[in-house]
PDB file of C-alpha atoms and ligand atoms in Angstrom:
ATOM      1  CA  UNK A   1      88.493 120.528  79.573  1.00 81.00           C
ATOM      2  CA  UNK A   2      87.893 122.106  83.055  1.00 91.00           C
ATOM      3  CA  UNK A   3      87.413 120.116  86.453  1.00 92.00           C
ATOM      4  CA  UNK A   4      88.278 120.259  90.400  1.00 93.00           C
ATOM      5  CA  UNK A   5      91.143 119.519  92.193  1.00 95.00           C
ATOM      6  CA  UNK A   6      90.832 118.981  96.135  1.00 94.00           C
ATOM      7  CA  UNK A   7      93.838 119.526  98.015  1.00 95.00           C
ATOM      8  CA  UNK A   8      93.416 117.838 101.503  1.00 94.00           C
ATOM      9  CA  UNK A   9      95.474 117.410 104.441  1.00 94.00           C
ATOM     10  CA  UNK A  10      95.932 118.281 108.521  1.00 93.00           C
ATOM     11  CA  UNK A  11      96.796 121.529 109.392  1.00 90.00           C
ATOM     12  CA  UNK A  12     100.166 122.671 108.622  1.00 92.00           C
ATOM     13  CA  UNK A  13     101.622 120.119 106.060  1.00 95.00           C
ATOM     14  CA  UNK A  14     101.587 123.237 103.600  1.00 95.00           C
ATOM     15  CA  UNK A  15      98.047 122.578 101.475  1.00 94.00           C
ATOM     16  CA  UNK A  16      97.755 126.647 101.236  1.00 91.00           C
ATOM     17  CA  UNK A  17     101.246 127.462 100.339  1.00 93.00           C
ATOM     18  CA  UNK A  18     101.076 124.788  97.746  1.00 96.00           C
ATOM     19  CA  UNK A  19      97.260 126.041  96.368  1.00 93.00           C
ATOM     20  CA  UNK A  20      99.230 129.477  96.152  1.00 91.00           C
ATOM     21  CA  UNK A  21     102.312 127.858  94.016  1.00 94.00           C
ATOM     22  CA  UNK A  22     100.290 125.773  91.749  1.00 94.00           C
ATOM     23  CA  UNK A  23      98.198 129.487  91.184  1.00 91.00           C
ATOM     24  CA  UNK A  24     101.051 131.200  90.992  1.00 85.00           C
ATOM     25  CA  UNK A  25      99.803 133.670  93.232  1.00 68.00           C
ATOM     26  CA  UNK A  26      98.430 134.573  96.940  1.00 61.00           C
ATOM     27  CA  UNK A  27      95.162 133.422  97.494  1.00 59.00           C
ATOM     28  CA  UNK A  28      94.725 131.389 100.800  1.00 59.00           C
ATOM     29  CA  UNK A  29      96.904 132.504 103.665  1.00 59.00           C
ATOM     30  CA  UNK A  30      99.702 130.313 104.938  1.00 63.00           C
ATOM     31  CA  UNK A  31     100.807 130.164 108.728  1.00 61.00           C
ATOM     32  CA  UNK A  32     103.130 128.467 110.858  1.00 62.00           C
ATOM     33  CA  UNK A  33      99.811 128.107 113.298  1.00 58.00           C
ATOM     34  CA  UNK A  34      97.627 125.414 112.381  1.00 56.00           C
ATOM     35  CA  UNK A  35      93.861 125.895 111.382  1.00 56.00           C
ATOM     36  CA  UNK A  36      94.466 129.681 109.922  1.00 50.00           C
ATOM     37  CA  UNK A  37      91.956 128.204 106.658  1.00 51.00           C
ATOM     38  CA  UNK A  38      88.655 127.037 108.211  1.00 56.00           C
ATOM     39  CA  UNK A  39      86.660 127.616 104.827  1.00 61.00           C
ATOM     40  CA  UNK A  40      87.448 126.037 101.318  1.00 68.00           C
ATOM     41  CA  UNK A  41      89.450 128.578  99.343  1.00 77.00           C
ATOM     42  CA  UNK A  42      89.375 128.141  95.410  1.00 81.00           C
ATOM     43  CA  UNK A  43      91.645 128.998  92.743  1.00 86.00           C
ATOM     44  CA  UNK A  44      91.125 128.923  89.065  1.00 88.00           C
ATOM     45  CA  UNK A  45      94.330 127.801  87.299  1.00 90.00           C
ATOM     46  CA  UNK A  46      93.634 128.968  83.312  1.00 87.00           C
ATOM     47  CA  UNK A  47      96.235 127.425  80.946  1.00 81.00           C
ATOM     48  CA  UNK A  48      95.147 127.409  77.307  1.00 83.00           C
ATOM     49  CA  UNK A  49      92.018 125.602  77.343  1.00 85.00           C
ATOM     50  CA  UNK A  50      92.072 124.093  80.440  1.00 86.00           C
ATOM     51  CA  UNK A  51      90.986 125.488  83.399  1.00 92.00           C
ATOM     52  CA  UNK A  52      91.499 123.634  86.365  1.00 93.00           C
ATOM     53  CA  UNK A  53      89.383 125.219  90.355  1.00 92.00           C
ATOM     54  CA  UNK A  54      91.825 123.826  92.819  1.00 93.00           C
ATOM     55  CA  UNK A  55      90.080 123.222  96.449  1.00 90.00           C
ATOM     56  CA  UNK A  56      92.403 123.540  98.983  1.00 88.00           C
ATOM     57  CA  UNK A  57      90.262 121.769 101.683  1.00 83.00           C
ATOM     58  CA  UNK A  58      90.864 122.613 105.622  1.00 77.00           C
ATOM     59  CA  UNK A  59      89.010 120.035 108.481  1.00 75.00           C
ATOM     60  CA  UNK A  60      88.990 116.680 106.776  1.00 80.00           C
ATOM     61  CA  UNK A  61      90.938 114.953 109.777  1.00 79.00           C
ATOM     62  CA  UNK A  62      88.584 116.376 112.331  1.00 78.00           C
ATOM     63  CA  UNK A  63      86.646 113.978 114.839  1.00 80.00           C
ATOM     64  CA  UNK A  64      83.305 114.122 115.073  1.00 78.00           C
ATOM     65  CA  UNK A  65      82.471 114.162 118.538  1.00 82.00           C
ATOM     66  CA  UNK A  66      80.974 118.265 118.211  1.00 83.00           C
ATOM     67  CA  UNK A  67      78.184 119.197 116.185  1.00 84.00           C
ATOM     68  CA  UNK A  68      80.340 122.172 114.827  1.00 79.00           C
ATOM     69  CA  UNK A  69      83.216 119.553 113.787  1.00 77.00           C
ATOM     70  CA  UNK A  70      80.599 117.226 111.920  1.00 81.00           C
ATOM     71  CA  UNK A  71      79.772 120.666 110.068  1.00 79.00           C
ATOM     72  CA  UNK A  72      83.469 121.635 109.092  1.00 74.00           C
ATOM     73  CA  UNK A  73      83.892 117.790 107.909  1.00 75.00           C
ATOM     74  CA  UNK A  74      80.865 117.386 106.347  1.00 77.00           C
ATOM     75  CA  UNK A  75      82.155 120.558 104.096  1.00 73.00           C
ATOM     76  CA  UNK A  76      85.085 118.973 103.490  1.00 73.00           C
ATOM     77  CA  UNK A  77      83.922 116.036 102.391  1.00 75.00           C
ATOM     78  CA  UNK A  78      81.129 117.764 100.467  1.00 75.00           C
ATOM     79  CA  UNK A  79      83.984 119.290  98.518  1.00 71.00           C
ATOM     80  CA  UNK A  80      85.441 116.117  97.337  1.00 80.00           C
ATOM     81  CA  UNK A  81      82.566 115.022  95.830  1.00 79.00           C
ATOM     82  CA  UNK A  82      82.594 116.105  92.459  1.00 83.00           C
ATOM     83  CA  UNK A  83      86.548 116.014  91.707  1.00 91.00           C
ATOM     84  CA  UNK A  84      89.146 115.000  89.695  1.00 93.00           C
ATOM     85  CA  UNK A  85      91.688 114.712  91.364  1.00 95.00           C
ATOM     86  CA  UNK A  86      92.848 114.804  94.985  1.00 95.00           C
ATOM     87  CA  UNK A  87      96.203 115.983  95.956  1.00 97.00           C
ATOM     88  CA  UNK A  88      96.777 114.231  99.548  1.00 96.00           C
ATOM     89  CA  UNK A  89      99.224 116.277 101.529  1.00 97.00           C
ATOM     90  CA  UNK A  90     101.782 114.990 104.042  1.00 96.00           C
ATOM     91  CA  UNK A  91     104.702 116.629 105.924  1.00 95.00           C
ATOM     92  CA  UNK A  92     108.402 114.064 104.940  1.00 92.00           C
ATOM     93  CA  UNK A  93     109.276 114.613 108.619  1.00 89.00           C
ATOM     94  CA  UNK A  94     105.996 113.444 110.547  1.00 90.00           C
ATOM     95  CA  UNK A  95     102.915 111.227 110.098  1.00 92.00           C
ATOM     96  CA  UNK A  96     100.272 111.520 112.667  1.00 93.00           C
ATOM     97  CA  UNK A  97      96.736 110.524 113.696  1.00 93.00           C
ATOM     98  CA  UNK A  98      95.413 113.629 111.966  1.00 92.00           C
ATOM     99  CA  UNK A  99      97.097 112.130 108.607  1.00 94.00           C
ATOM    100  CA  UNK A 100      95.792 108.573 109.268  1.00 92.00           C
ATOM    101  CA  UNK A 101      92.000 110.365 109.881  1.00 90.00           C
ATOM    102  CA  UNK A 102      92.070 112.113 106.400  1.00 92.00           C
ATOM    103  CA  UNK A 103      93.725 109.041 104.559  1.00 92.00           C
ATOM    104  CA  UNK A 104      90.825 106.982 106.101  1.00 88.00           C
ATOM    105  CA  UNK A 105      88.606 109.388 104.642  1.00 86.00           C
ATOM    106  CA  UNK A 106      89.902 109.371 101.371  1.00 88.00           C
ATOM    107  CA  UNK A 107      89.194 105.119 101.441  1.00 82.00           C
ATOM    108  CA  UNK A 108      85.527 105.759 100.869  1.00 73.00           C
ATOM    109  CA  UNK A 109      87.136 106.089  96.988  1.00 64.00           C
ATOM    110  CA  UNK A 110      85.354 106.741  94.191  1.00 65.00           C
ATOM    111  CA  UNK A 111      86.972 104.695  91.324  1.00 66.00           C
ATOM    112  CA  UNK A 112      87.627 107.324  88.190  1.00 77.00           C
ATOM    113  CA  UNK A 113      89.029 109.675  90.861  1.00 87.00           C
ATOM    114  CA  UNK A 114      92.819 110.106  90.800  1.00 92.00           C
ATOM    115  CA  UNK A 115      94.243 109.980  94.506  1.00 94.00           C
ATOM    116  CA  UNK A 116      98.393 111.951  94.554  1.00 96.00           C
ATOM    117  CA  UNK A 117     100.103 111.665  97.645  1.00 96.00           C
ATOM    118  CA  UNK A 118     102.356 114.699  97.698  1.00 97.00           C
ATOM    119  CA  UNK A 119     105.189 114.371 100.218  1.00 95.00           C
ATOM    120  CA  UNK A 120     105.770 117.918 100.976  1.00 97.00           C
ATOM    121  CA  UNK A 121     108.888 120.110 102.610  1.00 96.00           C
ATOM    122  CA  UNK A 122     111.572 117.770 100.754  1.00 95.00           C
ATOM    123  CA  UNK A 123     113.630 120.927 101.224  1.00 95.00           C
ATOM    124  CA  UNK A 124     113.409 120.380 104.267  1.00 92.00           C
ATOM    125  CA  UNK A 125     115.072 117.109 104.572  1.00 90.00           C
ATOM    126  CA  UNK A 126     119.081 116.943 104.261  1.00 88.00           C
ATOM    127  CA  UNK A 127     118.891 113.266 103.935  1.00 87.00           C
ATOM    128  CA  UNK A 128     116.783 111.846 100.790  1.00 82.00           C
ATOM    129  CA  UNK A 129     116.938 108.362 101.785  1.00 85.00           C
ATOM    130  CA  UNK A 130     115.242 108.619 105.160  1.00 84.00           C
ATOM    131  CA  UNK A 131     111.858 109.411 102.772  1.00 85.00           C
ATOM    132  CA  UNK A 132     111.916 105.895 101.242  1.00 81.00           C
ATOM    133  CA  UNK A 133     110.675 103.744 104.235  1.00 83.00           C
ATOM    134  CA  UNK A 134     107.914 106.637 104.908  1.00 83.00           C
ATOM    135  CA  UNK A 135     107.252 106.180 101.071  1.00 85.00           C
ATOM    136  CA  UNK A 136     107.201 102.338 101.457  1.00 86.00           C
ATOM    137  CA  UNK A 137     104.827 102.060 104.621  1.00 87.00           C
ATOM    138  CA  UNK A 138     102.347 104.675 102.875  1.00 89.00           C
ATOM    139  CA  UNK A 139     102.327 102.758  99.676  1.00 89.00           C
ATOM    140  CA  UNK A 140     101.492 100.060 101.423  1.00 90.00           C
ATOM    141  CA  UNK A 141      98.446 101.293 103.453  1.00 89.00           C
ATOM    142  CA  UNK A 142      96.517 102.837 100.226  1.00 91.00           C
ATOM    143  CA  UNK A 143      96.947 102.359  96.288  1.00 91.00           C
ATOM    144  CA  UNK A 144      97.840 105.765  95.638  1.00 94.00           C
ATOM    145  CA  UNK A 145      97.922 107.196  91.254  1.00 93.00           C
ATOM    146  CA  UNK A 146     101.311 108.230  91.948  1.00 94.00           C
ATOM    147  CA  UNK A 147     103.457 109.324  94.772  1.00 93.00           C
ATOM    148  CA  UNK A 148     105.217 112.623  94.682  1.00 94.00           C
ATOM    149  CA  UNK A 149     107.686 114.247  96.935  1.00 94.00           C
ATOM    150  CA  UNK A 150     107.602 118.406  96.485  1.00 96.00           C
ATOM    151  CA  UNK A 151     108.275 121.172  97.880  1.00 97.00           C
ATOM    152  CA  UNK A 152     105.563 123.794  97.790  1.00 97.00           C
ATOM    153  CA  UNK A 153     107.428 126.640  99.520  1.00 96.00           C
ATOM    154  CA  UNK A 154     110.314 126.085  96.894  1.00 96.00           C
ATOM    155  CA  UNK A 155     108.052 124.764  93.798  1.00 96.00           C
ATOM    156  CA  UNK A 156     109.850 121.645  93.229  1.00 96.00           C
ATOM    157  CA  UNK A 157     107.593 119.357  91.298  1.00 97.00           C
ATOM    158  CA  UNK A 158     104.919 121.848  91.565  1.00 96.00           C
ATOM    159  CA  UNK A 159     104.620 121.548  87.573  1.00 95.00           C
ATOM    160  CA  UNK A 160     104.831 117.775  87.691  1.00 96.00           C
ATOM    161  CA  UNK A 161     100.941 118.131  89.728  1.00 96.00           C
ATOM    162  CA  UNK A 162      99.765 120.549  87.400  1.00 94.00           C
ATOM    163  CA  UNK A 163     100.263 118.269  84.607  1.00 94.00           C
ATOM    164  CA  UNK A 164      98.659 115.316  86.180  1.00 95.00           C
ATOM    165  CA  UNK A 165      95.349 117.970  87.099  1.00 95.00           C
ATOM    166  CA  UNK A 166      95.367 118.765  83.100  1.00 93.00           C
ATOM    167  CA  UNK A 167      95.831 114.631  82.549  1.00 92.00           C
ATOM    168  CA  UNK A 168      92.899 114.318  85.251  1.00 92.00           C
ATOM    169  CA  UNK A 169      90.193 116.722  83.832  1.00 90.00           C
TER     170      UNK A 169
HETATM  171  P1  GDP B   1      98.500 124.673 105.654  1.00 69.89           P
HETATM  172  O1  GDP B   1      97.900 124.207 107.011  1.00 69.89           O
HETATM  173  O2  GDP B   1      97.962 122.632 105.274  1.00 69.89           O
HETATM  174  O3  GDP B   1      97.392 125.171 104.754  1.00 69.89           O
HETATM  175  O4  GDP B   1      99.800 124.597 105.494  1.00 69.89           O
HETATM  176  P2  GDP B   1      99.745 126.148 105.207  1.00 69.89           P
HETATM  177  O5  GDP B   1     100.465 126.147 103.803  1.00 69.89           O
HETATM  178  O6  GDP B   1      99.743 127.215 105.907  1.00 69.89           O
HETATM  179  O7  GDP B   1     101.768 126.141 105.637  1.00 69.89           O
HETATM  180  C1  GDP B   1     102.199 125.415 107.623  1.00 69.89           C
HETATM  181  C2  GDP B   1     103.678 126.038 107.329  1.00 69.89           C
HETATM  182  O8  GDP B   1     104.624 125.207 106.504  1.00 69.89           O
HETATM  183  C3  GDP B   1     103.892 127.382 106.786  1.00 69.89           C
HETATM  184  O9  GDP B   1     104.769 127.960 107.768  1.00 69.89           O
HETATM  185  C4  GDP B   1     104.714 127.413 105.604  1.00 69.89           C
HETATM  186  O10 GDP B   1     105.590 127.992 105.147  1.00 69.89           O
HETATM  187  C5  GDP B   1     105.728 125.918 106.074  1.00 69.89           C
HETATM  188  N1  GDP B   1     105.440 125.328 104.732  1.00 69.89           N
HETATM  189  C6  GDP B   1     104.775 124.668 103.680  1.00 69.89           C
HETATM  190  N2  GDP B   1     105.774 124.318 101.845  1.00 69.89           N
HETATM  191  C7  GDP B   1     106.469 123.923 102.799  1.00 69.89           C
HETATM  192  C8  GDP B   1     107.629 123.688 102.152  1.00 69.89           C
HETATM  193  O11 GDP B   1     107.671 122.819 100.995  1.00 69.89           O
HETATM  194  N3  GDP B   1     108.787 123.460 102.969  1.00 69.89           N
HETATM  195  C9  GDP B   1     109.184 123.978 104.055  1.00 69.89           C
HETATM  196  N4  GDP B   1     110.156 123.667 104.517  1.00 69.89           N
HETATM  197  N5  GDP B   1     108.255 124.804 104.425  1.00 69.89           N
HETATM  198  C10 GDP B   1     106.648 124.739 104.123  1.00 69.89           C
HETATM  199 MG1   MG B   2      95.617 126.455 104.958  1.00 69.89          MG
END
């Protein structure tokens, strides 16, 4: 089994941290400063007979006013074309206009592609109950195949994402 899985989301939600955790090594630069990753970064996870190519996809949130932005956006969108699954990463504490823009891009969905919502940085959230209104709102906006609270840095539910990625191939 072999296939690709894209990681999408606005800057700073933890895409690169998640990619590194999924691969068990540092291939993607993580930073407090948004937009560290301008190019796609891929990594291959090999496990028995299955090989999954994970793609860290920056730029899907960018407004298309400038030519360079359209270009970055097209590169990001084209990396979604052949994937088996999309991991939409958001920050459990904040939903922004950029998140909304990414969600809009995902709406042109191709039916056999799984889209999962990974609500990241839950290690930062003291009151887990606070997550529920957020989850309910997001579930209303979009028909996700799965909604998972995760911590990319601590590894919470990262194995579950790997399992789902493998099942999607
Ligand atoms: P990207 O722009 O989406 O690739 O985000 P990065 O992976 O570069 O992460 C942005 C910032 O969020 C960095 O300071 C990370 O250390 C932090 N971060 C990422 N994942 C988590 C997490 O699960 N928990 C916490 N507390 N911080 C995280
Ligand atoms: Mg990044």
